Structures are given as C-alpha cells and as structure tokens.
Short mmCIF file of C-alpha atoms in Angstrom, two decimals:
data_model
loop_
_atom_site.label_atom_id
_atom_site.label_comp_id
_atom_site.label_asym_id
_atom_site.label_seq_id
_atom_site.Cartn_x
_atom_site.Cartn_y
_atom_site.Cartn_z
CA UNK A 29 5.42 -5.59 3.34
CA UNK A 30 4.18 -2.56 1.42
CA UNK A 31 4.74 -1.83 -2.65
CA UNK A 32 7.28 0.54 -2.88
CA UNK A 33 8.82 -2.59 -1.00
CA UNK A 34 7.40 -4.95 -3.55
CA UNK A 35 8.75 -2.95 -6.02
CA UNK A 36 12.54 -3.60 -4.71
CA UNK A 37 12.17 -7.19 -4.41
CA UNK A 38 11.23 -7.93 -7.89
CA UNK A 39 14.20 -5.51 -9.78
CA UNK A 40 15.86 -7.84 -11.46
CA UNK A 41 16.06 -7.98 -14.89
CA UNK A 42 16.23 -12.08 -16.01
CA UNK A 43 18.49 -12.46 -18.81
CA UNK A 44 16.10 -15.09 -20.28
CA UNK A 45 12.45 -15.58 -21.37
CA UNK A 46 9.36 -16.98 -22.71
CA UNK A 47 -27.83 -5.61 -27.41
CA UNK A 48 -30.65 -8.70 -27.21
CA UNK A 49 -29.59 -10.82 -30.18
CA UNK A 50 -32.28 -13.69 -32.52
CA UNK A 51 -32.40 -16.53 -30.46
CA UNK A 52 -32.39 -14.99 -26.89
CA UNK A 53 -35.12 -15.19 -25.27
CA UNK A 54 -33.55 -12.20 -22.97
CA UNK A 55 -31.32 -9.16 -23.09
CA UNK A 56 -27.94 -10.11 -21.78
CA UNK A 57 -28.64 -7.67 -18.84
CA UNK A 58 -31.77 -9.14 -17.89
CA UNK A 59 -29.90 -12.31 -17.31
CA UNK A 60 -29.15 -14.44 -14.28
CA UNK A 61 -25.84 -17.45 -12.91
CA UNK A 62 -28.90 -19.27 -13.43
CA UNK A 63 -28.59 -18.62 -17.92
CA UNK A 64 -25.21 -18.79 -17.87
CA UNK A 65 -24.53 -22.41 -16.37
CA UNK A 66 -25.41 -24.10 -19.74
CA UNK A 67 -21.39 -22.40 -20.68
CA UNK A 68 -21.30 -25.27 -17.42
CA UNK A 69 -22.57 -28.28 -18.47
CA UNK A 70 -19.98 -30.00 -20.51
CA UNK A 71 -18.05 -28.88 -17.01
CA UNK A 72 -19.61 -30.48 -14.86
CA UNK A 73 -21.82 -27.71 -13.34
CA UNK A 74 -20.90 -24.15 -12.08
CA UNK A 75 -18.76 -23.69 -9.64
CA UNK A 76 -19.45 -23.63 -5.71
CA UNK A 77 -18.38 -23.22 -2.28
CA UNK A 78 -20.56 -24.75 -0.29
CA UNK A 79 -19.93 -27.83 -2.44
CA UNK A 80 -17.19 -28.39 -2.54
CA UNK A 81 -17.08 -28.30 1.09
CA UNK A 82 -19.03 -31.57 0.90
CA UNK A 83 -16.79 -33.25 -1.99
CA UNK A 84 -15.37 -36.21 -1.25
CA UNK A 85 -12.04 -38.29 -2.14
CA UNK A 86 -12.61 -39.18 -5.81
CA UNK A 87 -9.78 -41.88 -7.55
CA UNK A 88 -7.35 -39.42 -8.95
CA UNK A 89 -5.59 -41.05 -11.72
CA UNK A 90 -2.24 -40.02 -13.59
CA UNK A 91 -2.03 -39.32 -17.43
CA UNK A 92 1.28 -39.34 -19.46
CA UNK A 93 0.27 -38.96 -22.95
CA UNK A 94 -0.01 -35.64 -23.22
CA UNK A 95 0.39 -34.51 -26.87
CA UNK A 96 -0.28 -31.74 -29.16
CA UNK A 97 -3.62 -32.54 -31.41
CA UNK A 98 -1.39 -34.10 -35.41
CA UNK A 99 -3.60 -30.92 -36.98
CA UNK A 100 -2.69 -28.18 -34.16
CA UNK A 101 0.88 -28.85 -34.45
CA UNK A 102 2.17 -26.33 -36.48
CA UNK A 103 -0.46 -24.13 -36.54
CA UNK A 104 0.97 -21.01 -34.70
CA UNK A 105 4.30 -20.66 -37.42
CA UNK A 106 4.44 -17.27 -38.30
CA UNK A 107 2.28 -16.13 -34.64
CA UNK A 108 2.12 -14.89 -31.52
CA UNK A 109 0.93 -15.13 -28.21
CA UNK A 110 1.66 -12.83 -25.00
CA UNK A 111 0.40 -14.00 -21.41
CA UNK A 112 -0.03 -11.98 -18.94
CA UNK A 113 0.12 -13.31 -15.72
CA UNK A 114 -1.33 -11.99 -11.88
CA UNK A 115 -1.21 -13.74 -8.37
CA UNK A 116 0.94 -16.13 -7.12
CA UNK A 117 3.89 -18.67 -7.91
CA UNK A 118 1.18 -21.40 -8.86
CA UNK A 119 0.13 -19.64 -11.51
CA UNK A 120 3.33 -18.24 -12.83
CA UNK A 121 4.79 -21.99 -12.96
CA UNK A 122 0.51 -22.34 -15.08
CA UNK A 123 2.29 -19.91 -17.12
CA UNK A 124 5.21 -21.22 -18.24
CA UNK A 125 3.18 -24.62 -19.03
CA UNK A 126 0.59 -22.77 -21.33
CA UNK A 127 4.03 -20.52 -23.01
CA UNK A 128 5.50 -24.60 -23.15
CA UNK A 129 1.88 -25.41 -24.65
CA UNK A 130 1.63 -22.93 -27.22
CA UNK A 131 5.62 -23.21 -27.98
CA UNK A 132 4.69 -26.58 -29.29
CA UNK A 133 2.33 -25.31 -31.86
CA UNK A 134 3.63 -22.86 -33.89
CA UNK A 135 3.96 -19.60 -32.04
CA UNK A 136 6.43 -17.40 -30.64
CA UNK A 137 6.62 -15.46 -27.60
CA UNK A 138 6.16 -11.50 -27.29
CA UNK A 139 6.26 -8.58 -24.79
CA UNK A 140 3.92 -6.27 -27.76
CA UNK A 141 0.55 -6.47 -27.08
CA UNK A 142 0.79 -5.09 -31.14
CA UNK A 143 2.75 -8.68 -32.08
CA UNK A 144 0.38 -10.59 -30.56
CA UNK A 145 -2.70 -13.23 -31.55
CA UNK A 146 -3.29 -14.66 -28.92
CA UNK A 147 -3.48 -12.73 -25.35
CA UNK A 148 -4.19 -14.85 -22.20
CA UNK A 149 -5.06 -12.68 -19.59
CA UNK A 150 -3.67 -16.10 -16.72
CA UNK A 151 -6.43 -13.99 -13.12
CA UNK A 152 -5.95 -14.44 -9.91
CA UNK A 153 -8.99 -14.19 -7.24
CA UNK A 154 -7.09 -14.59 -4.10
CA UNK A 155 -8.23 -10.25 -3.82
CA UNK A 156 -10.52 -7.66 -5.58
CA UNK A 157 -7.55 -5.62 -6.52
CA UNK A 158 -5.40 -7.82 -8.45
CA UNK A 159 -9.40 -8.69 -10.56
CA UNK A 160 -10.28 -4.74 -10.73
CA UNK A 161 -6.59 -4.83 -12.20
CA UNK A 162 -7.61 -8.34 -14.73
CA UNK A 163 -11.15 -6.35 -15.36
CA UNK A 164 -9.05 -3.21 -16.40
CA UNK A 165 -6.82 -4.85 -19.05
CA UNK A 166 -9.78 -6.29 -20.84
CA UNK A 167 -11.23 -2.66 -21.13
CA UNK A 168 -8.08 -1.80 -22.15
CA UNK A 169 -7.88 -4.24 -25.07
CA UNK A 170 -10.78 -3.98 -26.76
CA UNK A 171 -9.58 -1.63 -28.39
CA UNK A 172 -7.11 -3.74 -29.50
CA UNK A 173 -9.74 -6.45 -30.81
CA UNK A 174 -11.68 -4.33 -33.21
CA UNK A 175 -8.99 -3.63 -34.60
CA UNK A 176 -7.71 -6.85 -34.72
CA UNK A 177 -11.12 -8.99 -35.32
CA UNK A 178 -8.82 -12.07 -36.17
CA UNK A 179 -6.61 -11.28 -32.55
CA UNK A 180 -7.97 -14.27 -29.91
CA UNK A 181 -8.15 -12.22 -26.43
CA UNK A 182 -9.19 -14.79 -22.97
CA UNK A 183 -9.23 -15.20 -19.41
CA UNK A 184 -7.49 -18.50 -18.08
CA UNK A 185 -7.11 -19.69 -14.21
CA UNK A 186 -8.49 -18.89 -10.43
CA UNK A 187 -10.77 -15.65 -12.14
CA UNK A 188 -12.28 -18.00 -14.27
CA UNK A 189 -13.34 -21.06 -11.90
CA UNK A 190 -15.76 -18.45 -10.38
CA UNK A 191 -19.18 -18.40 -11.88
CA UNK A 192 -20.19 -14.81 -10.69
CA UNK A 193 -16.83 -13.38 -12.94
CA UNK A 194 -17.60 -15.77 -15.82
CA UNK A 195 -20.94 -14.20 -16.05
CA UNK A 196 -19.80 -10.68 -15.51
CA UNK A 197 -17.29 -11.32 -18.68
CA UNK A 198 -20.33 -13.14 -20.19
CA UNK A 199 -22.01 -9.38 -20.47
CA UNK A 200 -20.10 -6.89 -20.30
CA UNK A 201 -16.80 -7.82 -22.11
CA UNK A 202 -18.53 -9.52 -25.38
CA UNK A 203 -14.39 -9.32 -27.14
CA UNK A 204 -13.38 -12.18 -25.51
CA UNK A 205 -13.60 -15.23 -26.80
CA UNK A 206 -12.27 -18.07 -24.51
CA UNK A 207 -12.93 -18.22 -20.97
CA UNK A 208 -11.60 -21.56 -19.37
CA UNK A 209 -10.19 -22.61 -16.18
CA UNK A 210 -7.22 -24.18 -14.40
CA UNK A 211 -8.77 -27.81 -14.33
CA UNK A 212 -7.69 -28.02 -18.05
CA UNK A 213 -4.77 -25.50 -19.02
CA UNK A 214 -3.47 -29.26 -21.24
CA UNK A 215 -6.69 -28.46 -23.12
CA UNK A 216 -5.10 -25.03 -24.52
CA UNK A 217 -4.78 -26.80 -27.99
CA UNK A 218 -7.98 -28.10 -28.07
CA UNK A 219 -9.83 -24.51 -27.25
CA UNK A 220 -8.01 -22.49 -29.82
CA UNK A 221 -8.65 -24.03 -32.24
CA UNK A 222 -11.90 -23.91 -31.63
CA UNK A 223 -11.40 -20.09 -30.42
CA UNK A 224 -10.67 -19.56 -34.52
CA UNK A 225 -12.22 -22.13 -36.42
CA UNK A 226 -15.71 -21.73 -34.32
CA UNK A 227 -18.11 -18.53 -33.97
CA UNK A 228 -19.38 -19.14 -30.94
CA UNK A 229 -17.82 -18.06 -27.19
CA UNK A 230 -15.56 -20.70 -25.78
CA UNK A 231 -16.50 -21.40 -22.63
CA UNK A 232 -14.91 -24.29 -20.96
CA UNK A 233 -14.65 -24.45 -17.21
CA UNK A 234 -13.90 -27.81 -15.13
CA UNK A 235 -15.55 -27.37 -11.83
CA UNK A 236 -14.66 -30.70 -10.70
CA UNK A 237 -10.49 -31.21 -10.86
CA UNK A 238 -9.57 -33.90 -12.60
CA UNK A 239 -6.18 -35.52 -13.18
CA UNK A 240 -3.03 -35.17 -12.80
CA UNK A 241 -2.12 -34.60 -16.16
CA UNK A 242 2.18 -34.84 -16.48
CA UNK A 243 4.29 -34.32 -19.00
CA UNK A 244 3.73 -31.28 -19.80
CA UNK A 245 5.91 -28.71 -22.23
CA UNK A 246 7.24 -25.57 -20.26
CA UNK A 247 8.85 -22.56 -21.43
CA UNK A 248 10.76 -21.97 -18.27
CA UNK A 249 12.12 -18.47 -17.85
CA UNK A 250 15.46 -18.49 -17.91
CA UNK A 251 17.57 -21.41 -17.02
CA UNK A 252 18.82 -20.07 -13.51
CA UNK A 253 15.36 -20.99 -10.66
CA UNK A 254 13.06 -23.73 -11.41
CA UNK A 255 9.03 -23.93 -10.01
CA UNK A 256 8.50 -28.32 -9.59
CA UNK A 257 4.40 -28.10 -8.81
CA UNK A 258 4.79 -31.28 -6.75
CA UNK A 259 0.45 -30.44 -5.53
CA UNK A 260 -2.53 -29.29 -6.47
CA UNK A 261 -5.47 -27.53 -4.64
CA UNK A 262 -6.25 -27.08 -0.99
CA UNK A 263 -8.44 -28.73 1.67
CA UNK A 264 -8.51 -27.09 4.02
CA UNK A 265 -11.49 -23.54 3.62
CA UNK A 266 -9.79 -21.08 4.85
CA UNK A 267 -13.39 -19.26 5.66
CA UNK A 268 -11.65 -15.41 3.52
CA UNK A 269 -9.90 -17.93 1.14
CA UNK A 270 -11.21 -18.79 -2.36
CA UNK A 271 -8.65 -20.99 -4.01
CA UNK A 272 -10.52 -24.46 -2.91
CA UNK A 273 -12.88 -23.68 -5.08
CA UNK A 274 -11.01 -21.88 -7.66
CA UNK A 275 -7.83 -24.70 -7.15
CA UNK A 276 -9.98 -27.32 -6.03
CA UNK A 277 -9.46 -30.76 -4.05
CA UNK A 278 -5.50 -31.80 -2.90
CA UNK A 279 -4.12 -33.99 -5.12
CA UNK A 280 -0.25 -34.49 -5.46
CA UNK A 281 1.79 -35.87 -8.36
CA UNK A 282 3.73 -39.47 -7.62
CA UNK A 283 7.00 -38.73 -6.37
CA UNK A 284 8.52 -40.97 -8.69
CA UNK A 285 7.66 -38.25 -11.31
CA UNK A 286 9.11 -34.90 -8.93
CA UNK A 287 12.35 -36.26 -8.37
CA UNK A 288 12.49 -37.42 -11.95
CA UNK A 289 11.60 -33.17 -12.70
CA UNK A 290 14.39 -32.22 -10.70
CA UNK A 291 16.90 -34.38 -11.57
CA UNK A 292 16.08 -33.38 -15.21
CA UNK A 293 16.69 -29.53 -13.96
CA UNK A 294 19.75 -30.45 -12.32
CA UNK A 295 21.64 -32.24 -15.52
CA UNK A 296 20.50 -28.78 -17.89
CA UNK A 297 22.40 -27.04 -15.54
CA UNK A 298 19.49 -25.12 -12.55
CA UNK A 299 20.39 -23.95 -9.86
CA UNK A 300 17.62 -23.54 -7.16
CA UNK A 301 14.19 -25.20 -7.88
CA UNK A 302 11.12 -24.39 -5.80
CA UNK A 303 8.13 -27.32 -4.80
CA UNK A 304 4.74 -25.88 -5.35
CA UNK A 305 1.48 -26.06 -3.71
CA UNK A 306 -1.48 -24.47 -1.87
CA UNK A 307 -0.44 -26.21 1.00
CA UNK A 308 2.74 -27.49 -0.10
CA UNK A 309 2.80 -29.96 3.37
CA UNK A 310 -0.45 -32.03 2.86
CA UNK A 311 1.81 -33.43 0.36
CA UNK A 312 0.86 -36.80 -0.28
CA UNK A 313 -1.70 -37.54 2.37
CA UNK A 314 -4.00 -38.12 -0.54
CA UNK A 315 -2.09 -41.37 -2.04
CA UNK A 316 -4.05 -44.03 -0.33
CA UNK A 317 -1.28 -47.19 -1.26
CA UNK A 318 2.10 -45.72 0.43
CA UNK A 319 2.23 -44.00 3.29
CA UNK A 320 5.25 -40.80 2.04
CA UNK A 321 4.49 -37.15 2.18
CA UNK A 322 6.97 -33.91 2.69
CA UNK A 323 9.38 -34.86 4.67
CA UNK A 324 10.32 -38.02 2.08
CA UNK A 325 10.22 -36.14 -0.53
CA UNK A 326 12.94 -33.65 0.74
CA UNK A 327 14.74 -36.44 1.13
CA UNK A 328 15.33 -38.47 -1.93
CA UNK A 329 15.69 -34.43 -3.48
CA UNK A 330 17.82 -33.27 -0.45
CA UNK A 331 19.70 -36.69 -2.56
CA UNK A 332 20.14 -34.75 -6.20
CA UNK A 333 22.72 -32.13 -7.19
CA UNK A 334 20.90 -29.03 -7.39
CA UNK A 335 23.02 -26.47 -5.39
CA UNK A 336 19.38 -25.57 -3.87
CA UNK A 337 15.72 -26.87 -2.88
CA UNK A 338 12.48 -24.02 -1.88
CA UNK A 339 8.93 -24.73 -1.17
CA UNK A 340 6.51 -23.26 -1.30
CA UNK A 341 3.46 -21.55 0.64
CA UNK A 342 2.84 -23.91 4.07
CA UNK A 343 0.33 -24.43 6.18
CA UNK A 344 1.30 -24.37 10.06
CA UNK A 345 -0.95 -27.29 11.07
CA UNK A 346 0.97 -29.82 8.05
CA UNK A 347 4.14 -28.76 8.93
CA UNK A 348 5.39 -32.23 10.27
CA UNK A 349 8.70 -33.22 12.63
CA UNK A 350 9.46 -35.05 9.72
CA UNK A 351 9.86 -32.43 8.02
CA UNK A 352 11.64 -29.94 10.39
CA UNK A 353 13.86 -33.74 10.87
CA UNK A 354 14.78 -33.70 6.64
CA UNK A 355 15.09 -29.45 6.61
CA UNK A 356 17.49 -29.90 9.51
CA UNK A 357 20.17 -32.10 7.45
CA UNK A 358 21.15 -28.88 5.71
CA UNK A 359 22.73 -29.33 2.52
CA UNK A 360 21.02 -28.03 -0.54
CA UNK A 361 17.85 -27.94 1.17
CA UNK A 362 17.37 -23.77 2.52
CA UNK A 363 16.07 -22.74 6.00
CA UNK A 364 14.26 -19.85 4.23
CA UNK A 365 11.04 -20.94 5.51
CA UNK A 366 8.07 -18.58 4.69
CA UNK A 367 5.55 -19.86 6.92
CA UNK A 368 1.91 -17.56 6.90
CA UNK A 369 0.00 -17.00 10.02
CA UNK A 370 -2.11 -14.61 9.39
CA UNK A 371 -3.12 -12.73 12.35
CA UNK A 372 -1.72 -13.34 15.98
CA UNK A 373 -4.80 -13.97 17.82
CA UNK A 374 -6.64 -17.37 18.90
CA UNK A 375 -10.22 -15.90 18.14
CA UNK A 376 -9.47 -14.76 15.06
CA UNK A 377 -7.45 -17.92 13.66
CA UNK A 378 -10.47 -19.85 14.90
CA UNK A 379 -12.93 -16.94 12.49
CA UNK A 380 -10.30 -17.96 9.46
CA UNK A 381 -10.54 -21.83 10.56
CA UNK A 382 -7.37 -21.07 10.40
CA UNK A 383 -7.06 -25.72 12.97
CA UNK A 384 -4.32 -24.23 14.84
CA UNK A 385 -3.67 -21.21 17.81
CA UNK A 386 -1.40 -18.50 18.71
CA UNK A 387 0.25 -20.78 21.04
CA UNK A 388 0.22 -23.75 18.68
CA UNK A 389 1.97 -21.52 15.99
CA UNK A 390 4.68 -20.40 18.41
CA UNK A 391 4.89 -24.00 19.18
CA UNK A 392 5.66 -24.46 15.81
CA UNK A 393 8.50 -22.08 15.64
CA UNK A 394 9.79 -23.52 18.39
CA UNK A 395 10.94 -26.69 17.26
CA UNK A 396 11.55 -25.35 14.09
CA UNK A 397 14.19 -23.05 16.18
CA UNK A 398 15.25 -25.91 17.72
CA UNK A 399 16.06 -28.08 14.90
CA UNK A 400 17.70 -24.81 12.91
CA UNK A 401 18.33 -22.54 15.61
CA UNK A 402 19.69 -20.36 11.87
CA UNK A 403 17.04 -19.96 10.25
CA UNK A 404 14.86 -17.49 8.72
CA UNK A 405 11.77 -16.79 9.00
CA UNK A 406 8.69 -14.76 7.07
CA UNK A 407 4.36 -14.64 6.96
CA UNK A 408 1.85 -13.53 5.42
CA UNK A 409 -0.23 -11.69 8.29
CA UNK A 410 -4.30 -10.12 7.44
CA UNK A 411 -5.13 -6.70 8.87
CA UNK A 412 -8.91 -6.10 9.20
CA UNK A 413 -10.45 -9.22 9.18
CA UNK A 414 -14.24 -8.59 10.12
CA UNK A 415 -14.88 -7.43 13.75
CA UNK A 416 -11.27 -7.89 14.69
CA UNK A 417 -10.54 -5.88 17.73
CA UNK A 418 -7.98 -2.98 19.18
CA UNK A 419 -6.55 -5.88 21.03
CA UNK A 420 -6.84 -8.89 19.57
CA UNK A 421 -4.66 -6.41 16.45
CA UNK A 422 -2.42 -6.12 19.68
CA UNK A 423 -1.34 -9.86 19.18
CA UNK A 424 -0.58 -9.98 15.87
CA UNK A 425 2.01 -6.91 16.87
CA UNK A 426 3.17 -8.75 20.46
CA UNK A 427 3.23 -12.14 17.82
CA UNK A 428 5.52 -10.21 14.89
CA UNK A 429 7.70 -9.50 17.79
CA UNK A 430 7.88 -12.65 19.28
CA UNK A 431 8.78 -14.90 16.63
CA UNK A 432 11.38 -12.07 15.03
CA UNK A 433 10.20 -12.19 11.44
CA UNK A 434 11.80 -10.79 8.56
CA UNK A 435 10.23 -9.93 6.04
CA UNK A 436 5.79 -10.04 5.66
CA UNK A 437 3.18 -9.97 3.24
CA UNK A 438 0.53 -7.32 4.41
CA UNK A 439 -2.90 -6.52 3.44
CA UNK A 440 -6.44 -5.22 4.72
CA UNK A 441 -9.04 -8.04 4.65
CA UNK A 442 -10.41 -7.90 0.90
CA UNK A 443 -14.05 -10.02 1.28
CA UNK A 444 -14.07 -12.77 -1.98
CA UNK A 445 -17.26 -13.59 -2.83
CA UNK A 446 -18.55 -16.98 -2.56
CA UNK A 447 -16.63 -17.36 0.88
CA UNK A 448 -17.66 -17.48 4.41
CA UNK A 449 -16.36 -14.25 6.12
CA UNK A 450 -17.68 -12.28 3.34
CA UNK A 451 -20.99 -12.99 4.89
CA UNK A 452 -19.97 -11.68 8.02
CA UNK A 453 -21.11 -7.72 9.50
CA UNK A 454 -17.68 -5.62 9.57
CA UNK A 455 -17.65 -2.70 12.15
CA UNK A 456 -13.81 -1.82 11.66
CA UNK A 457 -13.82 1.60 9.85
CA UNK A 458 -11.43 1.14 6.80
CA UNK A 459 -9.59 4.19 8.54
CA UNK A 460 -8.71 2.15 11.63
CA UNK A 461 -7.27 -1.48 9.40
CA UNK A 462 -5.10 1.34 7.51
CA UNK A 463 -3.79 2.90 10.50
CA UNK A 464 -3.12 -0.97 12.22
CA UNK A 465 -1.86 -1.92 7.95
CA UNK A 466 0.77 0.81 8.85
CA UNK A 467 1.55 0.06 12.47
CA UNK A 468 2.52 -3.39 11.68
CA UNK A 469 3.98 -2.64 7.90
CA UNK A 470 6.45 -0.34 10.42
CA UNK A 471 7.43 -2.92 13.49
CA UNK A 472 8.79 -5.98 9.77
CA UNK A 473 10.11 -2.91 8.82
CA UNK A 474 12.35 -2.09 11.62
CA UNK A 475 12.58 -5.67 12.28
CA UNK A 476 14.02 -6.57 8.61
CA UNK A 477 16.24 -3.73 8.70
CA UNK A 478 17.19 -4.85 11.88
CA UNK A 479 17.95 -8.28 10.54
CA UNK A 480 19.77 -6.80 7.36
CA UNK A 481 22.38 -4.94 9.73
CA UNK A 482 23.43 -8.12 10.71
CA UNK A 483 24.75 -9.22 7.49
CA UNK A 484 27.50 -6.15 7.11
CA UNK A 485 30.65 -6.65 6.67
CA UNK A 486 30.05 -10.92 6.47
CA UNK A 487 30.54 -13.46 2.70
CA UNK A 488 26.75 -14.60 1.69
CA UNK A 489 26.51 -16.67 -0.92
CA UNK A 490 24.55 -15.61 -3.88
CA UNK A 491 22.53 -17.14 -6.82
CA UNK A 492 23.25 -14.01 -9.34
CA UNK A 493 20.56 -13.78 -11.36
CA UNK A 494 20.91 -10.79 -13.87
CA UNK A 495 20.68 -7.28 -14.22
CA UNK A 496 19.25 -5.03 -11.39
CA UNK A 497 16.53 -3.13 -14.08
CA UNK A 498 17.91 -0.15 -12.16
CA UNK A 499 21.93 0.27 -13.58
CA UNK A 500 22.34 -2.81 -16.18
CA UNK A 501 25.89 -2.33 -14.62
CA UNK A 502 24.77 -3.31 -11.22
CA UNK A 503 24.41 -8.11 -10.84
CA UNK A 504 21.33 -9.49 -8.76
CA UNK A 505 20.89 -12.38 -7.10
CA UNK A 506 19.49 -13.64 -3.82
CA UNK A 507 21.22 -16.01 -0.96
CA UNK A 508 20.56 -19.00 1.03
CA UNK A 509 17.78 -16.64 2.85
CA UNK A 510 16.28 -15.28 0.12
CA UNK A 511 17.92 -11.47 0.72
CA UNK A 512 18.62 -9.86 -2.55
CA UNK A 513 21.86 -8.09 -3.21
CA UNK A 514 22.96 -5.65 -5.45
CA UNK A 515 27.04 -6.16 -6.44
CA UNK A 516 29.14 -5.33 -9.08
CA UNK A 517 30.60 -7.48 -10.91
CA UNK A 518 31.30 -9.34 -13.98
CA UNK A 519 28.43 -11.06 -16.68
CA UNK A 520 29.21 -14.00 -16.91
CA UNK A 521 28.84 -14.35 -13.47
CA UNK A 522 25.52 -14.74 -13.70
CA UNK A 523 23.21 -18.39 -13.23
CA UNK A 524 26.57 -18.78 -10.82
CA UNK A 525 26.67 -18.73 -6.68
CA UNK A 526 29.06 -15.89 -6.10
CA UNK A 527 30.78 -14.69 -2.81
CA UNK A 528 30.06 -11.55 -2.11
CA UNK A 529 30.72 -9.78 1.13
CA UNK A 530 28.06 -6.86 2.45
CA UNK A 531 29.31 -3.88 2.44
CA UNK A 532 26.23 -1.62 2.88
CA UNK A 533 22.42 -3.54 4.99
CA UNK A 534 19.13 -1.24 3.42
CA UNK A 535 16.12 -2.20 5.21
CA UNK A 536 14.66 -5.08 2.00
CA UNK A 537 18.19 -5.59 0.62
CA UNK A 538 21.82 -5.00 0.47
CA UNK A 539 24.96 -4.31 -1.28
CA UNK A 540 27.53 -5.54 -1.61
CA UNK A 541 31.25 -6.49 -3.36
CA UNK A 542 31.28 -9.64 -5.31
CA UNK A 543 34.50 -11.76 -4.45
CA UNK A 544 37.31 -12.88 -6.67
CA UNK A 545 36.47 -16.41 -6.42
CA UNK A 546 32.91 -18.14 -7.63
CA UNK A 547 31.75 -21.12 -4.81
CA UNK A 548 31.50 -24.13 -5.97
CA UNK A 549 28.96 -26.04 -4.99
CA UNK A 550 29.02 -30.29 -4.88
#
C-alpha cells in the first residue's frame, strides 16, 4: 500500500473530535549516554533491549484507584491542549487517554498550535521516517516556544523509550520541557505540574513496564467506533522490531474489565469496537490464575449487543484453533483478519525471528478459510530485509498470490537502532529494494482491484462514519470487510449502519447509492 492509497483510506472527516552551563562538567555536545543516565534514575535504568530479552515474569498488579490530584483538578481551566499522534492504533488510543486526563484537568482540546498551552507529540519508533517527522516538528515548534515561554512542549510515546532519542532531545532541542514514555501515561497530571512549576526539564521514562492501570479517562474520537486496549507489550522479539523495548513485556487486562468497557460502549451507542494489542493473539497467556485467551474473550464479547467487533494486530504464531472456532460463529465478530506475514520466505522469516515458516503460515490460512470461506485477509510485508535474495523475494510474491491478500501495508526495511537486524551488513542495493517494492505494490493493487470488482452491483452494509474529506456532500464509511465506501445520503445516516448498492469499484474504494431503509442490527 503506497502513500496515495493510504490517503484514500483516510478520507473520512469525523464529525466529533478531541552551551556549557554552570555546574556542568562538560558541554552538552561532549556528553555520552552515561551522562544522561541520571534522567532514568527513577525509572530503574535506561531502556535496554538486551536486558529486555532476559526479562522475567514479574507479577503485574492491576490498579483501580486512578484520580486527578486535587490540586490539579481545575489547573487547565481557560487553557488548551493539542496532541499530535504518530504511528499505530495503540498510539491513537494512548492519545485518547491523555486527552481524557487533560480534559478532566480543565483543559480544552484545540487543533491550532498558536492557541495551545500544552503541545504533546505522541511518537512512533517503528520506522525511521516517523522519527524524522517528529524531529522536524520539534524544530518547527521552537519559534512558538520562544514566543510563548509558558507553553509546555512535550515528547511522549515510543520514541521517548529509546535512550538515544532522549539524549538527542536533551542535547539539541532544549526547548522541549517534558519527556515521558509509554508506561507512565497515568502520571501525566504530576508531570504537567512539575513542568508548570519546576525550573528543570522533566524527563521521566520508565524502562520497567509497571502495572495495569484501569479507570483512566478517555476522550474518544467520535461516538461511532472505539478502541479497546486488551493488553500491552510484546514478547516476540522480531529482529527488526523495537516494540518489545518501547512497549515492554506482554501483560493482559482482566477479562471482566474489558467486557465491562465494551458493554459500556454498547450502552453509549457505539457501533464498532476494535480490540487492541501489539500482539493481540497473546492475550491471556500471562495469566497464572485462569486459562483464558483471545478466543474466550471474543466469545464473551460475541454475546454483547454491539454490531461490530474487530481486533488487531495478530501474530500468526499465536493464532490458535480456539480463536478460529469462535470467529466462525460470525454475528458481530467480523471475518476481516489482518495477519502480518512480513515475508514469504522461510529463511527470511527465520532471520526475522518470526517463529513460523512459510508452510505454517499457509496452513493457518487454510484453517481460517476452511472455517470462514468468505474471510478477507490483509497483511504487512517488509521488502529488502538485510541480504534478501531475488529468490527469497519471489517467494513473497508467490505467497501473496496464493493467499490472495486484498490489501497489504508494504515497506522497505528500515533499520532501528538497538535491534539485532540493524547490526547486519546488507548487500542489497537500495535501487533493487525500490524495484521490489514497486513490483509488490503492483501485485497487491491488482489483487485489491480484482476483489473490489466482486462488489459491483452488490448491496453491502456500511457503517457511516462521516463526510468525505473530498466532498462534504458525500458520506463515507466501511463495510464489514473493511472496504471504504463513498455514497450520497442524508447526514442523519452518520453513525448508523446502512445498506448501499455499489455502482463503481475502484482499486481501494467503492462508490454506491444508499438503499432507502437503514439496516437494523440486533
């Protein structure tokens, strides 16, 4: 999926929103990681991938006593905040939590940087391009910080969990007031207080994951679709991935808390929930008092009166038979499954430490198809992993054809500092990698277009999310199979599931005409 296709997928406009200094031993330019380690003193130690690999199964406690400190409850009255979000759905959901906390502190959301009293950049560490965008934005915000010294400028999220990133910010971007990571979002009121009244830069990054904090407020984006986090962290340690360090070890929320949250969303009229986890299929594997996995959770949510339930992101190794059995029940459990394969070559998969082979992945696909013949599969693929041969790339191409993916997020491999793959010498020229990506995208586009043609003149159920960004007279939403549909209809249809007859099939979207009667979902 290239940039143009991503833009088309995101064309729905939501209707609801939310020098040397005295006392220093040496100049900043000469400081090393050891000099900055003091900023992590309260966080056990600087994040370290090698130590993360050896982490144990320390007990994770669940806390239900979150509250805004009394002296910070109305501190934001008359003030505004802005959060810029980069990266995955988990970051989007973290932003909802931070927005909820700031709202309870009296702040109001704004999209105008000039109005904001607090600006937070919620960052992604997965790809170098995302990191470059963040540092570019930090630079762009410097004049505003100089103009408004009381503005609190913060960097949070996955990039903040990387010691090298924190070092770079402290050395080169001293206008940043606040740095915190992914494990201590619940401490935002305390961090804001320190940033407002303290004289020093606030850096608090926890390398230990900490506990599960329930009852965090959320300022959700709209009233139609909702993210529900069911677990945190990842223990897979793919050689190219920084997530096990930035998000920590796997720890699951208690099932009763998740079910209660989904029930509450259903009562509020939400039409769709997406269960989130870095490796969502590993849900429950860390429980030591019950045997309960994602399949069991989906089975319980299946009984809740909410029209649509999705989950992301899956790891093929943890996609078990129980989950397939439950998904096959249908109903509000949708059969669009995002199943990242990353490569079609068993040799490359081994180098990636994906812990499955090409044959095992195809066997999983066979099981899914057998239980759900009409299931739609999408995936993630990395092209140009260090020393990938032409033959290995061709194995990816044939797997894409064999599975028949209807969409794929495709990338040229991007080395991330601190990961094993980043230490590998790569003999594949960049031009070769670009050609491979082009060929792969051509194939994915072809398969997507072919799948879209099957919808021509068919009637589909569309969850209407809002107006099209391209045309306010056109409504837009997604089918159960996650296909984007644009059609003309009354604004009153927003937030409902309606029936649309498809009149035109494009590569990445469908055009249609709304059938008069709204679909009733029981």
